Short mmCIF file of C-alpha atoms and ligand atoms in Angstrom, two decimals:
data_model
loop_
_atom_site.label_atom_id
_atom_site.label_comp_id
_atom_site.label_asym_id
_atom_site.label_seq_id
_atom_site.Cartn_x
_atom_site.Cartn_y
_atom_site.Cartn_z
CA UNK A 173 -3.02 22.38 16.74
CA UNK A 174 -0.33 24.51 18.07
CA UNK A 175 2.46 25.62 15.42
CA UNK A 176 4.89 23.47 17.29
CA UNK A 177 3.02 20.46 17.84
CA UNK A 178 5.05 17.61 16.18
CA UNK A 179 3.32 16.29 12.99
CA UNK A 180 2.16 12.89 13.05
CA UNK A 181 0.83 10.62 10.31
CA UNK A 182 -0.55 7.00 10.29
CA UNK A 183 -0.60 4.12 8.13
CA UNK A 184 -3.80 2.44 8.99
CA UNK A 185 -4.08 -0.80 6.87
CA UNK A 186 -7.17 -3.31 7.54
CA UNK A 187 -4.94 -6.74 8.13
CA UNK A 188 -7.53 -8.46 5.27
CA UNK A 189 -5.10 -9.13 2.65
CA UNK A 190 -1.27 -8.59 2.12
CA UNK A 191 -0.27 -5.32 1.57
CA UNK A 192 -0.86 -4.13 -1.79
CA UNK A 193 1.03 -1.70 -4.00
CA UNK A 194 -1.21 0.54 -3.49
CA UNK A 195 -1.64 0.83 0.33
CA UNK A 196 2.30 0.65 -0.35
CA UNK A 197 2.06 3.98 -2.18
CA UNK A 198 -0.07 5.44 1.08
CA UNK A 199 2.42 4.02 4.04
CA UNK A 200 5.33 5.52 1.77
CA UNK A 201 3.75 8.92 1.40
CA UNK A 202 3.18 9.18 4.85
CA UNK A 203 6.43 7.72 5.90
CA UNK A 204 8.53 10.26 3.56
CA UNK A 205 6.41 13.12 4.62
CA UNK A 206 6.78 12.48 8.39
CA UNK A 207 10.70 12.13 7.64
CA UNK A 208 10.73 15.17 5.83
CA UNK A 209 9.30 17.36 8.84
CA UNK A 210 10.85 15.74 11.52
CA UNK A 211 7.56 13.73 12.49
CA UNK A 212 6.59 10.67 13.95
CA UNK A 213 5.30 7.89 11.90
CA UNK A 214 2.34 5.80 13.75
CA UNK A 215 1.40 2.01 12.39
CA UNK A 216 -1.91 1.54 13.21
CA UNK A 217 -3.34 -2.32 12.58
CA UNK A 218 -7.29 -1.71 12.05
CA UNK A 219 -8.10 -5.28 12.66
CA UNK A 220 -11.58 -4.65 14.14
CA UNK A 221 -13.23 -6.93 11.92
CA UNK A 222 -12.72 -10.03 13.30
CA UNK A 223 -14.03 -12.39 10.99
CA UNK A 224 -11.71 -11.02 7.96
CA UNK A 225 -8.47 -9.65 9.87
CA UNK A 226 -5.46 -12.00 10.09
CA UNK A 227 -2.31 -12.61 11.86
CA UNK A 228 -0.82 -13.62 8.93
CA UNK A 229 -1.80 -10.57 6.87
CA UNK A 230 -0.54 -8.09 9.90
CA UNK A 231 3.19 -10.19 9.70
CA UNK A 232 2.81 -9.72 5.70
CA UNK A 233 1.90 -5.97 5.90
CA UNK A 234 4.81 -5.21 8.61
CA UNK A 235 7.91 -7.88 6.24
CA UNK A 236 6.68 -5.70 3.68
CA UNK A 237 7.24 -2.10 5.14
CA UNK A 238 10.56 -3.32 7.15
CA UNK A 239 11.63 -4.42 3.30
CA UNK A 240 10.75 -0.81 2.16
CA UNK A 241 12.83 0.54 4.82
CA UNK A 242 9.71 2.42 6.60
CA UNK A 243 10.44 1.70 10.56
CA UNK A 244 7.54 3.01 12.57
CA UNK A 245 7.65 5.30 15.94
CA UNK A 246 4.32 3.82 17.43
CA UNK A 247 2.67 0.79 17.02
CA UNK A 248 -1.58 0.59 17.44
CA UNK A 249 -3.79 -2.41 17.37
CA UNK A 250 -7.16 -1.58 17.13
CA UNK A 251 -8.60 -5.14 18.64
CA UNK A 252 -6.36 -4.08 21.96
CA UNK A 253 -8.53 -1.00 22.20
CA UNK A 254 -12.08 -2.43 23.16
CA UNK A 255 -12.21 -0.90 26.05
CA UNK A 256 -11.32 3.10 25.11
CA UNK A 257 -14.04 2.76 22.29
CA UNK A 258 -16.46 1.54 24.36
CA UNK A 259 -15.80 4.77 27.15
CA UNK A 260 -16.19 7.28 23.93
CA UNK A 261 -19.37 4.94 22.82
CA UNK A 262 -21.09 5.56 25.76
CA UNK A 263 -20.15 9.26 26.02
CA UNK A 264 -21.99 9.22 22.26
CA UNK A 265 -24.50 7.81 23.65
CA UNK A 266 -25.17 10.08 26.58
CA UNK A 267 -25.15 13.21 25.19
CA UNK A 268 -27.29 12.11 22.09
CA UNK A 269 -25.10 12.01 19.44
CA UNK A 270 -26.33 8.91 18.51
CA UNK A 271 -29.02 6.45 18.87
CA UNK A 272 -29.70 2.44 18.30
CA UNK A 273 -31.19 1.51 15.37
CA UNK A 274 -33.66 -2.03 14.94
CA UNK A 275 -34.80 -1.64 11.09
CA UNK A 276 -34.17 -5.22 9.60
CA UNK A 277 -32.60 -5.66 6.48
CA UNK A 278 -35.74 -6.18 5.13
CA UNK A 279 -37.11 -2.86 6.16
CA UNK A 280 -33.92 -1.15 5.33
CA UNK A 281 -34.11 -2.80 1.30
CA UNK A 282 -37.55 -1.80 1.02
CA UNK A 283 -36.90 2.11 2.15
CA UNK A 284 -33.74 1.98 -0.20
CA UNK A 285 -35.96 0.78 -3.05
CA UNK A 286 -38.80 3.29 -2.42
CA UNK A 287 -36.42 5.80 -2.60
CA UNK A 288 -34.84 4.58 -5.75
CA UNK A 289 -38.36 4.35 -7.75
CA UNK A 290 -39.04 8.20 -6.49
CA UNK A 291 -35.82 9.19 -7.83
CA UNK A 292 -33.78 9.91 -4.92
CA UNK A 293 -30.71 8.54 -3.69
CA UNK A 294 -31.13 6.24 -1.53
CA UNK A 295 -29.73 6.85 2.04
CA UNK A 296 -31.20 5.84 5.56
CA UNK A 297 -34.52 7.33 6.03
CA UNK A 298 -33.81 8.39 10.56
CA UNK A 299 -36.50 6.17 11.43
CA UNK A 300 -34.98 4.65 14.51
CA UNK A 301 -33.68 8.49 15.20
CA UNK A 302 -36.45 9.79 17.44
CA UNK A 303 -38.16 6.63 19.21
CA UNK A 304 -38.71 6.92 22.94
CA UNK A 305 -36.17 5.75 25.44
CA UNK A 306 -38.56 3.77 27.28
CA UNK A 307 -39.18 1.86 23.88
CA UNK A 308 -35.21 1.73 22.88
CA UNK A 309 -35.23 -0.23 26.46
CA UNK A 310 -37.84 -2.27 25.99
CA UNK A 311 -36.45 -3.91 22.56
CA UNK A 312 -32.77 -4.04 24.07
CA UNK A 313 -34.40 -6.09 26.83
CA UNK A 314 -36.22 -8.73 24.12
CA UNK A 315 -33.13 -8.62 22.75
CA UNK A 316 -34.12 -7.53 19.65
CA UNK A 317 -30.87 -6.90 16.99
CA UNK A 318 -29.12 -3.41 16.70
CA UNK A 319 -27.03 -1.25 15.72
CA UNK A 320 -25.61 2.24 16.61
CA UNK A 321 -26.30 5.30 14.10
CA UNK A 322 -24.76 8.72 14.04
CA UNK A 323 -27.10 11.62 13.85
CA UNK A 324 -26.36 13.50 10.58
CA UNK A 325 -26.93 17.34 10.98
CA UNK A 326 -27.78 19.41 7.94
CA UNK A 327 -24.64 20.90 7.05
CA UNK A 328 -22.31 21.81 4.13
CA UNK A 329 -19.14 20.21 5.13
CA UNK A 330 -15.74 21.61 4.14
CA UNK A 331 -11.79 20.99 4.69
CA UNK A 332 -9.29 22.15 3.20
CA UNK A 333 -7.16 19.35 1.49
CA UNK A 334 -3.99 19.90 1.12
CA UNK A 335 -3.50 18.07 -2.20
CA UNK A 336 -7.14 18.79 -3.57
CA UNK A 337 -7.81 22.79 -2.10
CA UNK A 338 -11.71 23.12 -0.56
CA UNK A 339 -13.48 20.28 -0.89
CA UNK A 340 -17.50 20.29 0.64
CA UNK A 341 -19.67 17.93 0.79
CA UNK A 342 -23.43 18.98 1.85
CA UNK A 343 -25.16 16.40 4.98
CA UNK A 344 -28.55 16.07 3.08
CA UNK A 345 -26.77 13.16 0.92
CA UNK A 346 -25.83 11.15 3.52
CA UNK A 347 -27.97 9.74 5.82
CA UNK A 348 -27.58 8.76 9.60
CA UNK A 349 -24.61 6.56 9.35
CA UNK A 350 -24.07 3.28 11.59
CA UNK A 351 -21.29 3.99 13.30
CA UNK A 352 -20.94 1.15 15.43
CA UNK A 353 -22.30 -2.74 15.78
CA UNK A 354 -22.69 -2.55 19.54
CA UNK A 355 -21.32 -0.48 22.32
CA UNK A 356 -18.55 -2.08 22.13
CA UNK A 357 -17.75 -2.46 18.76
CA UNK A 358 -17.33 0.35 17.01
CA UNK A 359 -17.36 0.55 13.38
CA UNK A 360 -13.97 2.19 10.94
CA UNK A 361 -15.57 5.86 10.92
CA UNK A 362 -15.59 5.96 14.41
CA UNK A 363 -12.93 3.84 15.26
CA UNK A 364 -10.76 6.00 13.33
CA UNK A 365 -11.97 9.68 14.78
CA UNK A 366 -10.80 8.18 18.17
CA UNK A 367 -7.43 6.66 17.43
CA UNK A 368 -6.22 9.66 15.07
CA UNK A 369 -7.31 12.41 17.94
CA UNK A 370 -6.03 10.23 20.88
CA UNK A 371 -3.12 9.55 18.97
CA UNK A 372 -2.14 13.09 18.19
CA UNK A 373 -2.64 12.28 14.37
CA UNK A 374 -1.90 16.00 12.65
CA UNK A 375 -2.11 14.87 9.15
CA UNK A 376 -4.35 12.25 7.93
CA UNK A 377 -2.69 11.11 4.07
CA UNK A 378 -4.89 8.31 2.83
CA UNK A 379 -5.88 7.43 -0.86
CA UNK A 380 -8.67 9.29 -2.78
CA UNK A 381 -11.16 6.76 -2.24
CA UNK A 382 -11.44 7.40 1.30
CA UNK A 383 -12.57 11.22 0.67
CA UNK A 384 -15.77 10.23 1.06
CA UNK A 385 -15.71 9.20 4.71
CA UNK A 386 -13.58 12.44 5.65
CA UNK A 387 -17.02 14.43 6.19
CA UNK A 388 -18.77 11.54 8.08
CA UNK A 389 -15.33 11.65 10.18
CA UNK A 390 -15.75 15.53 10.76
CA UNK A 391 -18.87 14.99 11.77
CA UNK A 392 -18.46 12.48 14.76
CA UNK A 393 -14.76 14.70 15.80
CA UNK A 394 -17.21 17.53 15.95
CA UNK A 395 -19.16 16.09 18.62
CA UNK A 396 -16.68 14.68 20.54
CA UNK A 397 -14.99 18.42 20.21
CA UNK A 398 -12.27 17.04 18.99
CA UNK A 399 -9.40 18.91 16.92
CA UNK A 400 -9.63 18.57 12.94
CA UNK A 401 -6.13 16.95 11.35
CA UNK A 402 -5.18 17.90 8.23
CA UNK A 403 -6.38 15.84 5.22
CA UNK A 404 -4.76 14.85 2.06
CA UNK A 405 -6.13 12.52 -0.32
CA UNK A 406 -3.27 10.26 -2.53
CA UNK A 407 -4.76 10.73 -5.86
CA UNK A 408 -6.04 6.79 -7.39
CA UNK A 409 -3.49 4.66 -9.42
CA UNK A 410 -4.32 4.53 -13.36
CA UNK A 411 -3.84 2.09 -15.52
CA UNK A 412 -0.94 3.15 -18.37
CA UNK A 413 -3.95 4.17 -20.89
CA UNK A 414 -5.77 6.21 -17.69
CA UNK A 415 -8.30 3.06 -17.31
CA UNK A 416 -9.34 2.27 -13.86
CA UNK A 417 -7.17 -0.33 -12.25
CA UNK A 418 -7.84 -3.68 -12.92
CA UNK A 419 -8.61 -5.63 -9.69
CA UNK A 420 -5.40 -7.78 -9.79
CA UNK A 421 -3.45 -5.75 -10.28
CA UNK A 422 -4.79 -3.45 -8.08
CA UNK A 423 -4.44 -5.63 -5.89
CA UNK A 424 -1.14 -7.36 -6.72
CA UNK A 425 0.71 -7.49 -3.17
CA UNK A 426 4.07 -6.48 -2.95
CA UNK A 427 5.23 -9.77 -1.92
CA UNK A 428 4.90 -10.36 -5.67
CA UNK A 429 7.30 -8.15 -7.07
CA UNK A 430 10.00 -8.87 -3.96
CA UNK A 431 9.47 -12.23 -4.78
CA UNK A 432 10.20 -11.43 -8.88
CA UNK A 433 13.43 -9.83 -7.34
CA UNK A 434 12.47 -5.82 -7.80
CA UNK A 435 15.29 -3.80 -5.63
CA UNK A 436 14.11 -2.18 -3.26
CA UNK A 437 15.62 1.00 -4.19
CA UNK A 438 13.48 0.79 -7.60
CA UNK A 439 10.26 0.18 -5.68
CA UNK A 440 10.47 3.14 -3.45
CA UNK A 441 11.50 5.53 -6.60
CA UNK A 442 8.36 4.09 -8.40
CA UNK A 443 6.04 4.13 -5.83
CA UNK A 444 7.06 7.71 -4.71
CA UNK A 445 6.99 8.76 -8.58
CA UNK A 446 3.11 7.47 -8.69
CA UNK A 447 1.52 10.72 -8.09
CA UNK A 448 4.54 13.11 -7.13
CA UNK A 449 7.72 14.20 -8.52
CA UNK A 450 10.69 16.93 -7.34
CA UNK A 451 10.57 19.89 -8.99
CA UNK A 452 13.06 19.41 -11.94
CA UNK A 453 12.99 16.03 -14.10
CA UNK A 454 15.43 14.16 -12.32
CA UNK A 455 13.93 10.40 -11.94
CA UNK A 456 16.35 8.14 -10.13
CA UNK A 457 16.16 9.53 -6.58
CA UNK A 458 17.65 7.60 -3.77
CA UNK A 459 15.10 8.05 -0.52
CA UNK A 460 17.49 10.46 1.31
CA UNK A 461 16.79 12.74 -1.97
CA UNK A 462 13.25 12.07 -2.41
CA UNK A 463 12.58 12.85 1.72
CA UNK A 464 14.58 15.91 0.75
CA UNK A 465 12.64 17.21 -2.41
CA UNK A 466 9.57 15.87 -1.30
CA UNK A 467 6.95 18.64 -0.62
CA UNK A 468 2.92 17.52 -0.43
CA UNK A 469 1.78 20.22 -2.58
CA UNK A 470 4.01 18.68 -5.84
CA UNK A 471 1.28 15.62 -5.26
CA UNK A 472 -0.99 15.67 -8.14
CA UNK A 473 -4.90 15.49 -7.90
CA UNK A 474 -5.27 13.32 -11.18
CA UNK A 475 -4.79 9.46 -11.72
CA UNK A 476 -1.73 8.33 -11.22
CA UNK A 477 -0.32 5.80 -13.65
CA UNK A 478 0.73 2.30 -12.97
CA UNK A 479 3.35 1.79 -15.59
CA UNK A 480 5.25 -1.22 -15.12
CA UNK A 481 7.79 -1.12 -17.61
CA UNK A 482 8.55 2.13 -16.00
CA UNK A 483 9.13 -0.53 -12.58
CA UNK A 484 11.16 -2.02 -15.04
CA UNK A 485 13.24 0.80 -16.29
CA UNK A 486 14.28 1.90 -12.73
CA UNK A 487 14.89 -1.59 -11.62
CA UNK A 488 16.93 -2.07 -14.33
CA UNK A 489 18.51 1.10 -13.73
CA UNK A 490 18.94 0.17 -10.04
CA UNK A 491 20.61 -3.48 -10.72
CA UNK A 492 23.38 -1.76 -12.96
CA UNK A 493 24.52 0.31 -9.59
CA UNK A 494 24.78 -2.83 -7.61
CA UNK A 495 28.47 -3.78 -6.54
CA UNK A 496 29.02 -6.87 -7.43
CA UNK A 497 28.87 -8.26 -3.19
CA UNK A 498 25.25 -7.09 -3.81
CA UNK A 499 24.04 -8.40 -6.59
CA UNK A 500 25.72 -11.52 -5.36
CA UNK A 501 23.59 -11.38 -2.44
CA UNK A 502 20.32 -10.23 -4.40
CA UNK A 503 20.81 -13.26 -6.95
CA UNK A 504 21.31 -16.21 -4.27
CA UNK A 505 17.51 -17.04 -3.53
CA UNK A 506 16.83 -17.23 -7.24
CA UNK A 507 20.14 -19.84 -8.22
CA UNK A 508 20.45 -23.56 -7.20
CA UNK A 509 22.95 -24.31 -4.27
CA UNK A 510 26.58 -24.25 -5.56
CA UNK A 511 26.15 -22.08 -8.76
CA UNK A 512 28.59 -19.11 -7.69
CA UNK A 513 28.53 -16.10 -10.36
CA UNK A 514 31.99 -14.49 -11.67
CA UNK A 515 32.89 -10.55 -11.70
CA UNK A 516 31.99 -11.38 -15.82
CA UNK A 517 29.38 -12.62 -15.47
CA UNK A 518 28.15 -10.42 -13.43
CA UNK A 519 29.12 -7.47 -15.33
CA UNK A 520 27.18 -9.30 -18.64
CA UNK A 521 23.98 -9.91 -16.20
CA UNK A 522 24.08 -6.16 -15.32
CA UNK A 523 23.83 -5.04 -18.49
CA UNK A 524 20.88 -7.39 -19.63
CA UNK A 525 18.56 -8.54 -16.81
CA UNK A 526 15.17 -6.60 -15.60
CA UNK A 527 14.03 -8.55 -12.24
CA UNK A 528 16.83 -10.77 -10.30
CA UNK A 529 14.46 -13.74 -10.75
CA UNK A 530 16.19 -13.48 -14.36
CA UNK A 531 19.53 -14.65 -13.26
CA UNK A 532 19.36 -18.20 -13.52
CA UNK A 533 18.22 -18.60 -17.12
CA UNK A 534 21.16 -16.39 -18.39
CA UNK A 535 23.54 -18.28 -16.76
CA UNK A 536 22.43 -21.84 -16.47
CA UNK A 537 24.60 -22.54 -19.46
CA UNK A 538 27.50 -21.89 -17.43
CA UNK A 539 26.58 -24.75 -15.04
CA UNK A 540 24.53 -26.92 -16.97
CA UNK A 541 25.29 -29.35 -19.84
CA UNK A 542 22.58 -29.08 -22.14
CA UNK A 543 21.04 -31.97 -24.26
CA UNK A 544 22.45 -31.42 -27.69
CA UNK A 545 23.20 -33.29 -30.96
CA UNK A 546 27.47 -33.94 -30.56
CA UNK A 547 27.11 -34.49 -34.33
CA UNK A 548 26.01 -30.93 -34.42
CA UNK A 549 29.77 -30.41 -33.51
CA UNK A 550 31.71 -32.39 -36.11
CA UNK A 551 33.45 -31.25 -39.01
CA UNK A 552 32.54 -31.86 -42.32
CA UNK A 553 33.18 -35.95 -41.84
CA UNK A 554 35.53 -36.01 -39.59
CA UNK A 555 34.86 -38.22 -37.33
CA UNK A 556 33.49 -37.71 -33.39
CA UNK A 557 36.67 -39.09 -31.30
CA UNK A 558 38.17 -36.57 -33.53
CA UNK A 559 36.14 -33.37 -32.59
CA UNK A 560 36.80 -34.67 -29.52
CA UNK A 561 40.27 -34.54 -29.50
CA UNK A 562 39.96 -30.77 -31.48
CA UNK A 563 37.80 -29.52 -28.91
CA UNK A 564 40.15 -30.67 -26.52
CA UNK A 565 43.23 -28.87 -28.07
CA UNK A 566 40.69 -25.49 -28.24
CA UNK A 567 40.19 -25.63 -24.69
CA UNK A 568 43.82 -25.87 -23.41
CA UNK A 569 44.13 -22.93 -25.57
CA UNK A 570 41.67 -20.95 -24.08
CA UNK A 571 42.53 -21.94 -20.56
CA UNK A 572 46.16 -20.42 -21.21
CA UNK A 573 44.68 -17.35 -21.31
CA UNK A 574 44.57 -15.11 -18.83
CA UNK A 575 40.79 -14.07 -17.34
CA UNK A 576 41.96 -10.26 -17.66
CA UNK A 577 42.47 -10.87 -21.52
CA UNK A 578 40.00 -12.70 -22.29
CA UNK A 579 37.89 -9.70 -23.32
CA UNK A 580 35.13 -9.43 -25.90
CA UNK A 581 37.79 -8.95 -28.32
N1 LIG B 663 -8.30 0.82 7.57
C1 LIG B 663 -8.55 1.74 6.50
C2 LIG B 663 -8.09 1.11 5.20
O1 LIG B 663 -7.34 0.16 5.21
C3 LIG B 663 -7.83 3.03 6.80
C4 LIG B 663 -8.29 4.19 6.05
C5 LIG B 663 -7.74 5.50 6.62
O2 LIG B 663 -6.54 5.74 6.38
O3 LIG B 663 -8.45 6.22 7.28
O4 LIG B 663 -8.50 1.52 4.14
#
């Protein structure tokens, strides 16, 4: 890469869910860092699995970085793309880089297992690797089921990452990889190698638990001679206590918490908090600030904790800053039709609600009658057209004064 080549980043989500706050975390990192150096953001839609990708998921994933206020430069769809993986398949194919594999399922569990009982770990024994072409032929013609395997090389791996320093990985542990299903389809670690060097990717920023696949990556951009990006691996979200995450809410989608009313504001200081922060303890960033500060070497390497009272605390935070046209605006979609808040009420809300989805309880008295006991209201025994008539006299009394004086007071 040339010292003026323009940095470019992707967020490369697998449409196979909504976009969760973790893949969140990843788009965001990539997005601020691209701002930050005058780069170019790509959005890259891996839907290559066809049986698990969905339209709907894509729409979700895309509402969901639009309400984050990340725009992208490019826009990729891997399922559009058949036909340049199957050119760079067959060029694998020529020059022996990789080779089709018929071992059954059957055949594969019993190697694994044999391997497991001797004390090794498992990995793919390169049985298919060396069989003759004429034979390769012959079962393609019966149409016997494949797949496509990379040839591992024995090698100690390394890259520099830029969050993690030199990270190696040695070949022996992994074995010949499938890399795609057909020549046609490739699989994500080829896929990948493709679309970031055809796409002029300079910096790949992905979460930790794809470090694994960075050497198989290497591997295939090797022999394809293509240039090595830059890696950096987002470090995994923690639990509060430093406990793994749990599943849901690993995988809680964003949706959830714009549908709780979060600000958006709040989200993108938490998410850009989990697992960086500037350089002096300053917390409530707006993005032009965090773009500003943000440098990838203040990333940490350890578990990053998923607080959400801290979520709360900047939300909180971010609702008191709202004029009051905003919060107006924020508060419609969780009030009934025809409830319209006052600047005092506002003000009180402010001060005491978390998530905008809080609103309507702390008001509905306002609007509502509630379902109370009127003897509740009478004094002593006085009588209830009496408290009536009391109440009455109390109200005109309050009504004469003005709203600027009617203070807590
Ligand atoms: N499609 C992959 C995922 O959603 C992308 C991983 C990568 O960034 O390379 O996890």
């Amino acid at each position: 890469m040339s010292e003026e080549a323009i940095i470019k980043v992707r967020f490369a989500p697998s449409p196979t869910g909504p976009l969760h706050i973790g893949s969140a975390r990843t788009a965001l990192f990539n997005w601020i860092f691209a701002k930050s150096k005058g780069g170019k953001f790509i959005l890259r839609i891996e839907d290559t699995d066809k049986e698990r990708s969905d339209a709907k998921f894509e729409e979700n994933i895309k509402t969901g970085l639009k309400w984050l206020g990340i725009e992208w430069d490019e826009l990729y769809k891997q399922s559009e793309r058949t036909a340049v993986y199957k050119k760079y398949i067959a060029k694998l194919l020529e020059e022996g880089w990789i080779y089709y594999c018929f071992c059954t399922k059957e055949e594969l569990e019993d190697e694994r297992q044999a391997m497991l009982s001797q004390g090794f770990a498992p990995k793919y024994s390169g049985r298919c690797r060396s069989m003759k072409k004429s034979d390769v032929e012959a079962k393609l013609k019966e149409g016997n089921p494949s797949i496509l395997r990379f040839k591992v090389r024995e090698a100690e791996i390394t890259f520099k990452d830029l969050i993690r320093g030199t990270v190696s990985f040695n070949t022996s542990l992994i074995g010949d990889f499938v890399i795609a299903k057909d020549p046609e389809t490739p699989l994500y670690n080829l896929a990948v190698v493709i679309d970031d060097a055809l796409m002029g990717v300079t910096h790949v920023i992905r979460g930790e638990e794809h470090i694994s696949n960075t050497p198989r990556q290497i591997l295939v951009m090797d022999a394809f001679g293509f240039e090595i990006p830059k890696f950096a691996h987002l470090p995994i979200i923690l639990n509060p206590d430093r406990s793994k995450m749990s599943k849901r809410l690993n995988g809680a989608s964003l949706k959830e918490y714009i549908d709780k009313g979060y600000l958006k504001e709040a989200m993108v200081n938490f998410l850009a908090f989990l697992g960086w922060h500037p350089k002096d303890d300053r917390e409530l960033l707006s993005i032009e600030e965090i773009i500003e500060e943000f440098t990838i070497s203040r990333v940490q390497k350890g578990g990053a904790a998923f607080n959400i009272e801290k979520l709360n605390w900047f939300n909180s935070n971010y609702i008191k800053q709202l004029s009051d046209g905003e919060f107006i605006k924020l508060s419609k979609p969780f009030l009934p039709h025809g409830w319209k808040l006052t600047p005092a009420m506002i003000k009180s809300l402010k001060s005491r609600i978390t998530t905008m989805d809080e609103v309507g309880d702390y008001v509905d008295f306002y609007f509502t009658l509630p379902n109370y006991d009127s003897n509740l209201l009478k004094w002593h025994e006085s009588s209830l057209q009496d408290t009536a008539v009391n109440l009455k006299i109390g109200l005109d009394l309050i009504e004469k004064i003005p709203a600027d004086k009617f203070t807590q007071e």
